[in-house]
Short mmCIF file of C-alpha atoms in Angstrom, two decimals:
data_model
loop_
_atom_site.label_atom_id
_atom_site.label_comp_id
_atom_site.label_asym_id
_atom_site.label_seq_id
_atom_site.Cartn_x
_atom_site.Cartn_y
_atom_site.Cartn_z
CA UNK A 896 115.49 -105.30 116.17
CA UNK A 897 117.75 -103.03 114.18
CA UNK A 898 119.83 -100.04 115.86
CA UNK A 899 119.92 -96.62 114.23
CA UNK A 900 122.99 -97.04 113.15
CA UNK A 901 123.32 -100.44 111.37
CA UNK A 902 126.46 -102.67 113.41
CA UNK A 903 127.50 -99.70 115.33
CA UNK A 904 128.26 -100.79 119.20
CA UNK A 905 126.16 -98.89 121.50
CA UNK A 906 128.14 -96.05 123.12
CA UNK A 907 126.90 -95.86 126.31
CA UNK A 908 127.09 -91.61 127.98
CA UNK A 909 128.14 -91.55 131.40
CA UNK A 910 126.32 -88.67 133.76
CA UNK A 911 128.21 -87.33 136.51
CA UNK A 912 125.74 -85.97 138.32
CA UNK A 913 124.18 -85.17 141.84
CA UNK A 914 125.45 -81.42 142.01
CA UNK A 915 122.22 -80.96 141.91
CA UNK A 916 120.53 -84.15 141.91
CA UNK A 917 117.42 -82.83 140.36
CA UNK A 918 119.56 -81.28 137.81
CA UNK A 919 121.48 -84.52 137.06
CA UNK A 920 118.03 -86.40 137.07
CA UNK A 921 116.49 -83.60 134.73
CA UNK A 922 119.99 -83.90 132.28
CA UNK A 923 119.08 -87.41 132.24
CA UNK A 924 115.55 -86.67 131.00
CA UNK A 925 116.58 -84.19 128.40
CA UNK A 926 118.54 -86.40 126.70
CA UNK A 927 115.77 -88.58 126.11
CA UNK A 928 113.58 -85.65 125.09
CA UNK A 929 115.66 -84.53 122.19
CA UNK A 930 116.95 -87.20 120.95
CA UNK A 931 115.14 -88.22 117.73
CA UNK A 932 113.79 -91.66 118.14
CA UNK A 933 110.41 -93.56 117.74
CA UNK A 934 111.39 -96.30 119.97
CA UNK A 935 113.09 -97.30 123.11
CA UNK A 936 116.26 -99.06 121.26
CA UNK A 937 116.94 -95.97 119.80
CA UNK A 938 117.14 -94.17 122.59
CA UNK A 939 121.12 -93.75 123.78
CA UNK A 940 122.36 -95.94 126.81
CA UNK A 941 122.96 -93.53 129.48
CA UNK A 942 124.44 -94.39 132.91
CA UNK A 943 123.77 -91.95 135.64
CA UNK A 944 125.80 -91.61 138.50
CA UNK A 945 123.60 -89.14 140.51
CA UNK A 946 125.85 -88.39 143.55
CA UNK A 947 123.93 -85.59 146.59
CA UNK A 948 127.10 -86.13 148.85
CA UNK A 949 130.01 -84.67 146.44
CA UNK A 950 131.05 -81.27 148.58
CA UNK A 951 129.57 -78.18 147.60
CA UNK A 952 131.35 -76.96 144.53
CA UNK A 953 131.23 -72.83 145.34
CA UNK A 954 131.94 -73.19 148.78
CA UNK A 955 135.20 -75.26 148.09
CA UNK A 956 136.57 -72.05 145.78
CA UNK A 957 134.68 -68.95 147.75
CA UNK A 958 135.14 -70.24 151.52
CA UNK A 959 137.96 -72.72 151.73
CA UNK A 960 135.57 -75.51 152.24
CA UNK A 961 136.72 -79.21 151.01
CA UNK A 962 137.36 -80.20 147.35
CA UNK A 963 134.59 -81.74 145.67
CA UNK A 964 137.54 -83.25 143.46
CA UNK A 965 138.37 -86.90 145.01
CA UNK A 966 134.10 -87.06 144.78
CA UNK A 967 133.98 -86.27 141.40
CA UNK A 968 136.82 -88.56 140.10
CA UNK A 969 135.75 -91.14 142.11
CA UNK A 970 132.35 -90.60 140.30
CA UNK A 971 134.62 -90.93 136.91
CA UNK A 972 136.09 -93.94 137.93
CA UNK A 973 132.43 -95.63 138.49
CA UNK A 974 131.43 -94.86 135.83
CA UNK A 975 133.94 -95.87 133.46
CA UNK A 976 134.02 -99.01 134.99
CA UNK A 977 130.09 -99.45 134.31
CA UNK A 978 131.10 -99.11 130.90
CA UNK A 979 130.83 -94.90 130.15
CA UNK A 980 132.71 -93.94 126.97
CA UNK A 981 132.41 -90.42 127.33
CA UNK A 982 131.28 -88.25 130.10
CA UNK A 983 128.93 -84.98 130.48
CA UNK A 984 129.12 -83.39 133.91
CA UNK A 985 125.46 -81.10 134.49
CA UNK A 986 127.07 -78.99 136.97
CA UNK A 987 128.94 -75.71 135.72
CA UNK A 988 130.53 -75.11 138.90
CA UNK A 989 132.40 -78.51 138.47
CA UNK A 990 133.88 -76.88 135.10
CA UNK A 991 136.28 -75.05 137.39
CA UNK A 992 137.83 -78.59 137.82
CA UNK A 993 137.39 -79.83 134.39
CA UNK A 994 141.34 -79.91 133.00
CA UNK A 995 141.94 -81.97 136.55
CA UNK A 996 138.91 -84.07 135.87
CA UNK A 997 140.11 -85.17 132.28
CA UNK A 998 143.54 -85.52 133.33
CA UNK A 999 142.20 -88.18 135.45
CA UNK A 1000 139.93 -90.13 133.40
CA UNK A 1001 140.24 -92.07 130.45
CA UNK A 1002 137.33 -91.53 128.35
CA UNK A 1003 136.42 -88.05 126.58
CA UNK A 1004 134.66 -85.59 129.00
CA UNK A 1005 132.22 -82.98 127.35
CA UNK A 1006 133.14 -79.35 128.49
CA UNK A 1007 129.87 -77.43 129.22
CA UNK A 1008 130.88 -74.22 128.24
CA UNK A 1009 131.42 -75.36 125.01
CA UNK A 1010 128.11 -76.93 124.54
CA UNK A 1011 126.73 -73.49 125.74
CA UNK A 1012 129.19 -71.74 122.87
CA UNK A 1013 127.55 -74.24 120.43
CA UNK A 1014 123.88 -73.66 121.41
CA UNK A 1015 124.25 -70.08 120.61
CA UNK A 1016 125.86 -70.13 117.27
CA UNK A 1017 123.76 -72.54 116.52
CA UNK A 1018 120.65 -69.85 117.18
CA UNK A 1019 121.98 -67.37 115.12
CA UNK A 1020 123.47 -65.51 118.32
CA UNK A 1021 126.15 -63.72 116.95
CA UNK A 1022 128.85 -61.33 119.05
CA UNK A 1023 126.80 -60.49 121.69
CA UNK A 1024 126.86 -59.23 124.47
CA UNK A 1025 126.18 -62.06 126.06
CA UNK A 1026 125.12 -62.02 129.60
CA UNK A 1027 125.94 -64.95 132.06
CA UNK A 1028 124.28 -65.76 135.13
CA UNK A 1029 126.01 -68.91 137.98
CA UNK A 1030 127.04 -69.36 140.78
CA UNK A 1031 129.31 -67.10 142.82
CA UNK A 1032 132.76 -69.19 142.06
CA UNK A 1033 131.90 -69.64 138.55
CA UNK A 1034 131.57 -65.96 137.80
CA UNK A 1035 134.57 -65.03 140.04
CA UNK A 1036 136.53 -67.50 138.00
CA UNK A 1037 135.03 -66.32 134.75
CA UNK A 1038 134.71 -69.75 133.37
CA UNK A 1039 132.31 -68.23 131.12
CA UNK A 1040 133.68 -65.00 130.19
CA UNK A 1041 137.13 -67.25 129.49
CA UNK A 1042 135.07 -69.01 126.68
CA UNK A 1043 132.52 -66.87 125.18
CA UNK A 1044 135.63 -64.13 125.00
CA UNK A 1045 137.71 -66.63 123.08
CA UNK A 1046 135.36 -67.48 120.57
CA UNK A 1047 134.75 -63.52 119.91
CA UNK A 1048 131.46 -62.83 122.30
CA UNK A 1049 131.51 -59.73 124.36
CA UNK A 1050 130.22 -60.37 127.90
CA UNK A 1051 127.70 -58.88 130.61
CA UNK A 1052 128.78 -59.94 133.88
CA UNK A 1053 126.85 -59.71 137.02
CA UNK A 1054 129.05 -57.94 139.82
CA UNK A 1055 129.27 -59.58 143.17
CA UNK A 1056 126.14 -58.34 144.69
CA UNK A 1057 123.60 -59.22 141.75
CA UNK A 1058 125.03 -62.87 141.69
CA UNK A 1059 124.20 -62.96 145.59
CA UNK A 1060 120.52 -61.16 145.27
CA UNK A 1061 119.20 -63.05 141.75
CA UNK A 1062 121.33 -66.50 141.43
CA UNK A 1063 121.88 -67.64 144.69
CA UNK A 1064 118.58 -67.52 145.78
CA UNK A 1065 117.64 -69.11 142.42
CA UNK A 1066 119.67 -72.02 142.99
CA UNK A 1067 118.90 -72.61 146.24
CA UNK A 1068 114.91 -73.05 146.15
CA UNK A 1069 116.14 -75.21 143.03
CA UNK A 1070 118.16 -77.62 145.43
CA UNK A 1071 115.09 -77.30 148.07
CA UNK A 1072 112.77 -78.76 145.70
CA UNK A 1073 110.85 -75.36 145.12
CA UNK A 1074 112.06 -74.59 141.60
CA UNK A 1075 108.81 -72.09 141.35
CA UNK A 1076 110.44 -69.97 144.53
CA UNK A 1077 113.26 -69.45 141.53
CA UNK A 1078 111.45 -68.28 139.07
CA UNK A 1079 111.66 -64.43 140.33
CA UNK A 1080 114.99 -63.88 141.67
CA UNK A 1081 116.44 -65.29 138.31
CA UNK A 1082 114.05 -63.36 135.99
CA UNK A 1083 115.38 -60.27 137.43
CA UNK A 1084 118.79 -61.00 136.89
CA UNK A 1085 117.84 -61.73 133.20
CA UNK A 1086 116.16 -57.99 132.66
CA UNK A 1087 118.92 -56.76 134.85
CA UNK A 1088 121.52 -58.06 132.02
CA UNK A 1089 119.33 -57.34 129.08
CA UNK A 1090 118.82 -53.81 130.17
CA UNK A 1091 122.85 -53.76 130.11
CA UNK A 1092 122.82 -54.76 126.67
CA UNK A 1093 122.60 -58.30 126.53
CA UNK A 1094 121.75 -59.90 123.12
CA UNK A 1095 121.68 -63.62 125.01
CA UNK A 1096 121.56 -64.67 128.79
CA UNK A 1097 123.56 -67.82 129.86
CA UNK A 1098 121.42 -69.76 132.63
CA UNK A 1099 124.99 -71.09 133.84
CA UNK A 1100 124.74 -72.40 136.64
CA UNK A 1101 122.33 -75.99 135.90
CA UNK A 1102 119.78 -75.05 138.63
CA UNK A 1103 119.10 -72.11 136.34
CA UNK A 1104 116.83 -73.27 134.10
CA UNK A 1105 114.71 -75.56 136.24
CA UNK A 1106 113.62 -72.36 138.18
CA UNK A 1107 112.39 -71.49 134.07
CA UNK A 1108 109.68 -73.51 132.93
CA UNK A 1109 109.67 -73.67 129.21
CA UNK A 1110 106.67 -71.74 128.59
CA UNK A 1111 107.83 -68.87 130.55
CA UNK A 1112 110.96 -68.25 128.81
CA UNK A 1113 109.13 -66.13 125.91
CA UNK A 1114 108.30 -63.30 128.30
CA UNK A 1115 112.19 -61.78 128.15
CA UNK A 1116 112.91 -59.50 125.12
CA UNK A 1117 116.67 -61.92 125.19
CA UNK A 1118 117.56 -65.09 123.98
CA UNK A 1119 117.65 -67.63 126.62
CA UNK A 1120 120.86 -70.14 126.58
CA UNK A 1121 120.15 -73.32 128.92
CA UNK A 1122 122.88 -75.28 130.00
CA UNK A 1123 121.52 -78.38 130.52
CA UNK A 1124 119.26 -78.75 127.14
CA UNK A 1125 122.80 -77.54 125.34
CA UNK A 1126 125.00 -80.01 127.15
CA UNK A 1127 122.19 -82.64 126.50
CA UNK A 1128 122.07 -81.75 122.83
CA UNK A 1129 126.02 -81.80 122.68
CA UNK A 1130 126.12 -85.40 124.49
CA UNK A 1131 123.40 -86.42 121.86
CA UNK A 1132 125.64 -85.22 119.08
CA UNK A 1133 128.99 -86.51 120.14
CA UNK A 1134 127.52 -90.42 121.06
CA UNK A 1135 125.71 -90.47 117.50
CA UNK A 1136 128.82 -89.71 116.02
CA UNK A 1137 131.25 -91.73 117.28
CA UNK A 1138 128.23 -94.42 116.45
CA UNK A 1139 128.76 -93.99 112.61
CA UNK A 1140 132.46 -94.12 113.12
CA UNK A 1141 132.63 -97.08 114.44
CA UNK A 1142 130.14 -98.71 111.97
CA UNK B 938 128.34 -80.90 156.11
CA UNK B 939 126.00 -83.37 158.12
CA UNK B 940 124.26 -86.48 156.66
CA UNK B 941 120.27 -86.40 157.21
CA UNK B 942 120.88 -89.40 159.59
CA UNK B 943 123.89 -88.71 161.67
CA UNK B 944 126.66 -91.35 160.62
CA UNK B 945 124.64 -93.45 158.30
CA UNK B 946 126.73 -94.84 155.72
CA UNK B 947 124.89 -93.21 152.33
CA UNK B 948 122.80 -96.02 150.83
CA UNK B 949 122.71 -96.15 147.17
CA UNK B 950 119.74 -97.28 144.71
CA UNK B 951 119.78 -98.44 142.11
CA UNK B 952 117.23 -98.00 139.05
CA UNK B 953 117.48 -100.47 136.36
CA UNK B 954 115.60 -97.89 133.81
CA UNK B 955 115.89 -98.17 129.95
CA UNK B 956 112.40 -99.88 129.97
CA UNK B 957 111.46 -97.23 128.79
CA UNK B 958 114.32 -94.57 128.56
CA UNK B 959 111.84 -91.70 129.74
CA UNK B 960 109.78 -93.41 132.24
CA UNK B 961 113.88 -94.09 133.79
CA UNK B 962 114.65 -91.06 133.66
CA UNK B 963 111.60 -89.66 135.14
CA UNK B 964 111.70 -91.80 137.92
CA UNK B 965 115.39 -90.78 139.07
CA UNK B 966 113.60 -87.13 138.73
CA UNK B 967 110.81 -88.22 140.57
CA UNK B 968 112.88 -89.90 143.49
CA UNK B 969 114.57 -86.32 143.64
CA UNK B 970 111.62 -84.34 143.70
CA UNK B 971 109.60 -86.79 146.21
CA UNK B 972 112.81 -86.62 148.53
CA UNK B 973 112.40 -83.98 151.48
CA UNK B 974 115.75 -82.11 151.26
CA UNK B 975 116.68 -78.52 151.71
CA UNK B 976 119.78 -79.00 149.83
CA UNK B 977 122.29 -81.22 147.42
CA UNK B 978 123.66 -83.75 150.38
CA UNK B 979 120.80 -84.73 152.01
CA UNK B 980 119.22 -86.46 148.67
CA UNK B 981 119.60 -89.99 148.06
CA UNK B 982 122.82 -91.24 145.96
CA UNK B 983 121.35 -92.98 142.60
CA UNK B 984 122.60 -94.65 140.17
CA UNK B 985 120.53 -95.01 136.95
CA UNK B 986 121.62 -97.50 134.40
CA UNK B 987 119.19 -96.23 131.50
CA UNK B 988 119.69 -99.44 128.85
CA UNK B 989 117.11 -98.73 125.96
CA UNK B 990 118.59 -101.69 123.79
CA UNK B 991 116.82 -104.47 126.39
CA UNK B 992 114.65 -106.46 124.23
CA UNK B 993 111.03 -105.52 124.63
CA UNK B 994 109.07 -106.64 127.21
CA UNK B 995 105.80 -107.69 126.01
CA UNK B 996 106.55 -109.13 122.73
CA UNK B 997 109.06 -111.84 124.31
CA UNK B 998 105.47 -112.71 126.20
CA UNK B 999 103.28 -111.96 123.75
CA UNK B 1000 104.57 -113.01 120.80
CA UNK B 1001 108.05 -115.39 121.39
CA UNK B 1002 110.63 -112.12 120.49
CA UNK B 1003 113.64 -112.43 122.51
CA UNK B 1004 113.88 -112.40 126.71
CA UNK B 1005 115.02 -109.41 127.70
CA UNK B 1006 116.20 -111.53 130.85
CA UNK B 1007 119.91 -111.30 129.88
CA UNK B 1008 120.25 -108.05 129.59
CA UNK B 1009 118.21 -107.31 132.73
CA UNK B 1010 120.37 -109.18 134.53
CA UNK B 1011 123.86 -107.75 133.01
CA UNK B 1012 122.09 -104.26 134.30
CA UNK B 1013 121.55 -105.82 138.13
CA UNK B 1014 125.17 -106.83 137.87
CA UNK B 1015 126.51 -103.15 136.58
CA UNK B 1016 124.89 -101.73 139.41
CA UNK B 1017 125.66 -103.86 142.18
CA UNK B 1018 129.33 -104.01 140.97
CA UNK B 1019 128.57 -99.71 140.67
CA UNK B 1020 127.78 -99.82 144.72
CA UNK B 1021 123.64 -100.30 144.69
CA UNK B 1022 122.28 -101.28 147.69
CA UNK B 1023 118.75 -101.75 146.48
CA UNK B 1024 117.38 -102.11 142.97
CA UNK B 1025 114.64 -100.73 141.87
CA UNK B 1026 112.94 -101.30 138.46
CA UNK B 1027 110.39 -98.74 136.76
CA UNK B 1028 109.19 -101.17 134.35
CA UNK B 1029 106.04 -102.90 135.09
CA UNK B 1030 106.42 -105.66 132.17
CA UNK B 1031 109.51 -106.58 133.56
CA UNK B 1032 108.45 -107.49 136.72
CA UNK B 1033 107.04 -110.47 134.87
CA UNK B 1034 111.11 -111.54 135.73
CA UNK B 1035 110.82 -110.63 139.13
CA UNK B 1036 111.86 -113.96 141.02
CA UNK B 1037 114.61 -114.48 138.02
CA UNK B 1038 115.89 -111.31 138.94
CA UNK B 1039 115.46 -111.53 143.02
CA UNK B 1040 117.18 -115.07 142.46
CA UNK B 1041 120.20 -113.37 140.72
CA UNK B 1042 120.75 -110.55 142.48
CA UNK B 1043 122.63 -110.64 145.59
CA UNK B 1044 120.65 -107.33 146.18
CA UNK B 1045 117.17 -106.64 147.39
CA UNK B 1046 114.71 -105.68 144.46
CA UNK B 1047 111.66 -104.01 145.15
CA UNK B 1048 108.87 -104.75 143.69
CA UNK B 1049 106.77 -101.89 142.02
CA UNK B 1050 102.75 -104.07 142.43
CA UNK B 1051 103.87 -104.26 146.16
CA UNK B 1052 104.67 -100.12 145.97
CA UNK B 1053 101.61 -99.35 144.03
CA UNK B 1054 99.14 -101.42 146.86
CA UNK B 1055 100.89 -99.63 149.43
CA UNK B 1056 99.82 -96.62 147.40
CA UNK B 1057 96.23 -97.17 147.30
CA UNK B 1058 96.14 -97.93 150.51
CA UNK B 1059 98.14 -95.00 151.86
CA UNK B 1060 95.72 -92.95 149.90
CA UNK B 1061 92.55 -94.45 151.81
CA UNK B 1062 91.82 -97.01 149.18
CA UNK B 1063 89.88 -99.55 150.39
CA UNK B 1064 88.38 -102.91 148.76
CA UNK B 1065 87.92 -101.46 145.32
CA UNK B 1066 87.45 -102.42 142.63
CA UNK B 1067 90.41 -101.56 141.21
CA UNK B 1068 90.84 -100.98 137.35
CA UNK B 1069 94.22 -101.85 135.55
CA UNK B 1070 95.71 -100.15 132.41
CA UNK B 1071 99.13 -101.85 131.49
CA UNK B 1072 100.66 -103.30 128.30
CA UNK B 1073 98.96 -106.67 126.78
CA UNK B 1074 101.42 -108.87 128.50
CA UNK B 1075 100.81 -107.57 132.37
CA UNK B 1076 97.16 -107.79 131.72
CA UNK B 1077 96.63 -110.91 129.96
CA UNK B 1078 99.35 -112.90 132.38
CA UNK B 1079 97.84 -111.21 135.57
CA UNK B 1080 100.25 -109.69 136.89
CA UNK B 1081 98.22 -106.79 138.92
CA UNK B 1082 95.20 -108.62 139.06
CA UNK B 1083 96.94 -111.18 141.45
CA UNK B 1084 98.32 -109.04 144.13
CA UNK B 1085 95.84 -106.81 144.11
CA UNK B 1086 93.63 -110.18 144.90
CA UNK B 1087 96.37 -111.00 147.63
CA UNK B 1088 95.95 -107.89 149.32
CA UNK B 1089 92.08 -107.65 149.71
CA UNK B 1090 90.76 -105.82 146.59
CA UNK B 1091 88.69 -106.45 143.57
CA UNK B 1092 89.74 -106.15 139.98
CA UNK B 1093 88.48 -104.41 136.68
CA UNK B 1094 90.68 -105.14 134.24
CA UNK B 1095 90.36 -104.10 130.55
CA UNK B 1096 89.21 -106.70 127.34
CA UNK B 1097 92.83 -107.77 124.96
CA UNK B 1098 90.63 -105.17 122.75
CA UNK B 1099 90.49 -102.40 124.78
CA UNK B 1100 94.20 -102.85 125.88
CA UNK B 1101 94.67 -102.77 122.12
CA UNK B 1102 92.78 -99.25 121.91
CA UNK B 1103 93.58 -97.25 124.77
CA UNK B 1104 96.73 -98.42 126.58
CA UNK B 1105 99.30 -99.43 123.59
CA UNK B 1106 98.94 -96.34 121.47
CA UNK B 1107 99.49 -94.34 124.87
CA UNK B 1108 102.39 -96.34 125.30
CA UNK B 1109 103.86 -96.02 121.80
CA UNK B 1110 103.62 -92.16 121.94
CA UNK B 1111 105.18 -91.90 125.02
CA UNK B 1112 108.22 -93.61 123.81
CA UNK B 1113 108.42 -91.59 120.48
CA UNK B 1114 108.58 -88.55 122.67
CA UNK B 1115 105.01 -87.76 121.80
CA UNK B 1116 103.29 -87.88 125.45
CA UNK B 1117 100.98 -85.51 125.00
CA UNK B 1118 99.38 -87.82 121.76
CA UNK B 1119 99.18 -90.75 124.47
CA UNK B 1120 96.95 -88.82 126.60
CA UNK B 1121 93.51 -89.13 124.93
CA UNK B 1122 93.76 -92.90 124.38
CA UNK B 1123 94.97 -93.25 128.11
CA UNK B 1124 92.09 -91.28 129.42
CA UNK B 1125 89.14 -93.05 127.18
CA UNK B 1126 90.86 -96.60 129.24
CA UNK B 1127 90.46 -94.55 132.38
CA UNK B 1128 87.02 -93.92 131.50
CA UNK B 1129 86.24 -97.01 130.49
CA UNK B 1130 87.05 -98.22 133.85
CA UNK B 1131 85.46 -95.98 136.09
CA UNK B 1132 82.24 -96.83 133.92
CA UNK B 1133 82.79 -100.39 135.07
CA UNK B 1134 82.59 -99.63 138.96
CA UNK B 1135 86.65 -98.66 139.42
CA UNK B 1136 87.28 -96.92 142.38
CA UNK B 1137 90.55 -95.88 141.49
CA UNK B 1138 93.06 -97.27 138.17
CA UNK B 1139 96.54 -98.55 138.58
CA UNK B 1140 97.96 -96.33 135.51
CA UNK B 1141 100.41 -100.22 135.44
CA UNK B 1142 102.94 -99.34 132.87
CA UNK B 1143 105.16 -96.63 133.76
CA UNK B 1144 104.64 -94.72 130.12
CA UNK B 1145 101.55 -94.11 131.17
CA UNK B 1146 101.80 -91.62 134.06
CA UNK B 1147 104.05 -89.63 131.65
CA UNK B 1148 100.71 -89.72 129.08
CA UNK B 1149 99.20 -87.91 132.20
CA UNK B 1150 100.20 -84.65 133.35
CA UNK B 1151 99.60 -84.22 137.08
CA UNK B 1152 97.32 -81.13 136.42
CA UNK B 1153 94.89 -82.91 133.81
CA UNK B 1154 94.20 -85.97 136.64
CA UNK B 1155 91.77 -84.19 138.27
CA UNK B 1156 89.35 -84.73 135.37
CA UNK B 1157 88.74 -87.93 136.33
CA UNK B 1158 86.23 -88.99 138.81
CA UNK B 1159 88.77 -92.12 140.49
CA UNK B 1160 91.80 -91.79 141.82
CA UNK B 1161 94.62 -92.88 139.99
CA UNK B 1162 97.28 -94.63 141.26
CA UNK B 1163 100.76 -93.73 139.24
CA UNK B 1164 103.21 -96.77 139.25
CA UNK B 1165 106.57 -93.81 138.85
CA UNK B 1166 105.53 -92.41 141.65
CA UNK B 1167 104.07 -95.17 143.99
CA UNK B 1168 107.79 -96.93 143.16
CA UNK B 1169 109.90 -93.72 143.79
CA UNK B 1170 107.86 -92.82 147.42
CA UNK B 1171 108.77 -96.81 148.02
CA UNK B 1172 112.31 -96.68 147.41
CA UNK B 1173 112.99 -93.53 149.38
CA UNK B 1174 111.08 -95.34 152.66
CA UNK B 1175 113.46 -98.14 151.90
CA UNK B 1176 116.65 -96.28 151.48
CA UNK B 1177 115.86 -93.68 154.44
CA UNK B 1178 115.03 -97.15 156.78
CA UNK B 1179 118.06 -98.54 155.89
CA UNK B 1180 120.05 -95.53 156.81
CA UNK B 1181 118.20 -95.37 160.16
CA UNK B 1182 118.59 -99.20 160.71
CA UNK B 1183 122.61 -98.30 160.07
CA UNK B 1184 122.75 -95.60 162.41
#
């Protein structure tokens, strides 16, 4: 048996996940779905630490509810310990406590926004406007408008009330296991960005784009950015390459 | 924020998945989806330790190439040290190491014939017979065959040739990330069966389900039973018992 990289150790990717679980489960399968391999020891060794009971991320910023931060690091912590050498986190709302989360843990963790950033240069998307759809603390925080505006994207922003009519009820049929229930409320906050000029919509929020079966995404006239396939492609990327490095 | 079962410490599984990489990654997704849950915290904590590099399966059987024992075991220990209560394993090869890994885990394992008969017989299925598709070694050592036997039903299994032809080029595809290539060879075995007097077929390697979208199974006069999903609907039952038992 010969890995894809001759000698190189396998670099196992640690998942925090569980916020949602489907959408950590569904990170997990998209990593094996794009990455290039014929059989299964050339797959990537991927440790999943898919955790339901972390406290709700939005809530903790918009309503003063607990942090989900002791969860999440003691998520880190597991997983490190199981071996992890980097970590991807399929939850944007978690982003908001990314610098605390790295602080915290001693392996690289992958930053989602700039997997997102990296997915659409890497689709010819060029200035914008982009458009971003998430949850109600992400876009309050503007950890995407923070990004895309530092690496020279103009941004479409939901205000307040779209983000409660077209992604929260998104999100929630996602987490309710009824991801078709989500298929309407966050098609019209696409066509409500596009019609405001949006070149590219962000699903930003990882319940996003399991409410948006693949075969549906051609009916909108703008580009469709999917956090989860672009923080699964970046994961894929970064694991492969510390492979050849270290062979 | 209340627990599903009021006080019950959260009990975690564990999936030792790898065996393939997609068929343990769709089982964590399956687990999710199976799970009634309105939202995030009242799903069931997993931990999936998704090893591709274990040695394969049927060629240590079938033709002397390394035990993957080892490294099945390392991946019982990871998990148990990671907090798993339970174990489960969506691999049916490897359940050819069942007692080896029951005898070294200080965890319970559950066994994925045992889910599959509870299945079949959830589902009404009654005496059979029962066809088998799997990979060469869980056919040719028996491993459905006898606890299907235990439990009261009859048996159609498949020839070494038609195992050859219709269940390990199903297989292959599904773990070059070509399912939808595996599908014609997996339903010509199905047919095959049903020819033979099978009331339903045990789709007995997990890559097969994944060669068999849910909304192409209705072409098939017999029921199939799908070893992901049979395993996933068994865990849950154990996990939500457990929590209720704890209470």
């Amino acid at each position: 048996m010969t890995a894809p990289v001759a000698d190189a150790p396998a670099r196992r990717l640690g998942v925090l996940g569980g916020m949602g679980p489907l959408a950590g489960a569904a990170f997990a399968l998209r990593v094996v779905q794009l990455t290039p391999a014929q059989r299964d020891q050339e797959h990537i060794p991927v440790m999943l630490y898919n955790d339901p009971s972390v406290p709700d991320r939005s809530s903790a910023y918009m309503a003063g509810g607990p942090s989900p931060l002791p969860a999440m690091l003691r998520g880190i912590g597991t997983l490190i310990a199981a071996g992890a050498d980097c970590i991807a986190t399929p939850c944007n709302t978690a982003h908001l406590w990314f610098d605390d989360m790295q602080a915290a843990s001693s392996k690289p963790m992958l930053h989602i926004v700039d997997a997102v950033i990296e997915d659409l240069q890497r689709r010819g998307v060029r200035g914008g406007p982009i458009g971003i759809l998430g949850t109600p603390a992400t876009i309050a925080l503007g950890l995407y408008q923070k990004g895309l505006r530092r690496a020279g994207f103009d941004v479409v922003e939901p205000i307040e009330e779209e983000v409660a009519q077209f992604c929260v009820p998104a999100i929630a049929a996602v987490k309710a296991n009824r991801p078709e229930d989500g298929f309407a409320p966050c098609a019209d906050g696409i066509r409500r960005l596009a019609a405001r000029g949006a070149q590219a919509v962000v699903l930003g929020c990882t319940e996003l784009p399991l409410a948006m079966p693949t075969a549906r995404r051609a009916e909108f006239d703008v580009l469709l950015s999917d956090s989860i396939d672009a923080l699964a492609l970046q994961a894929i990327r970064h694991v492969r390459r510390e492979q050849a490095l270290a062979a």
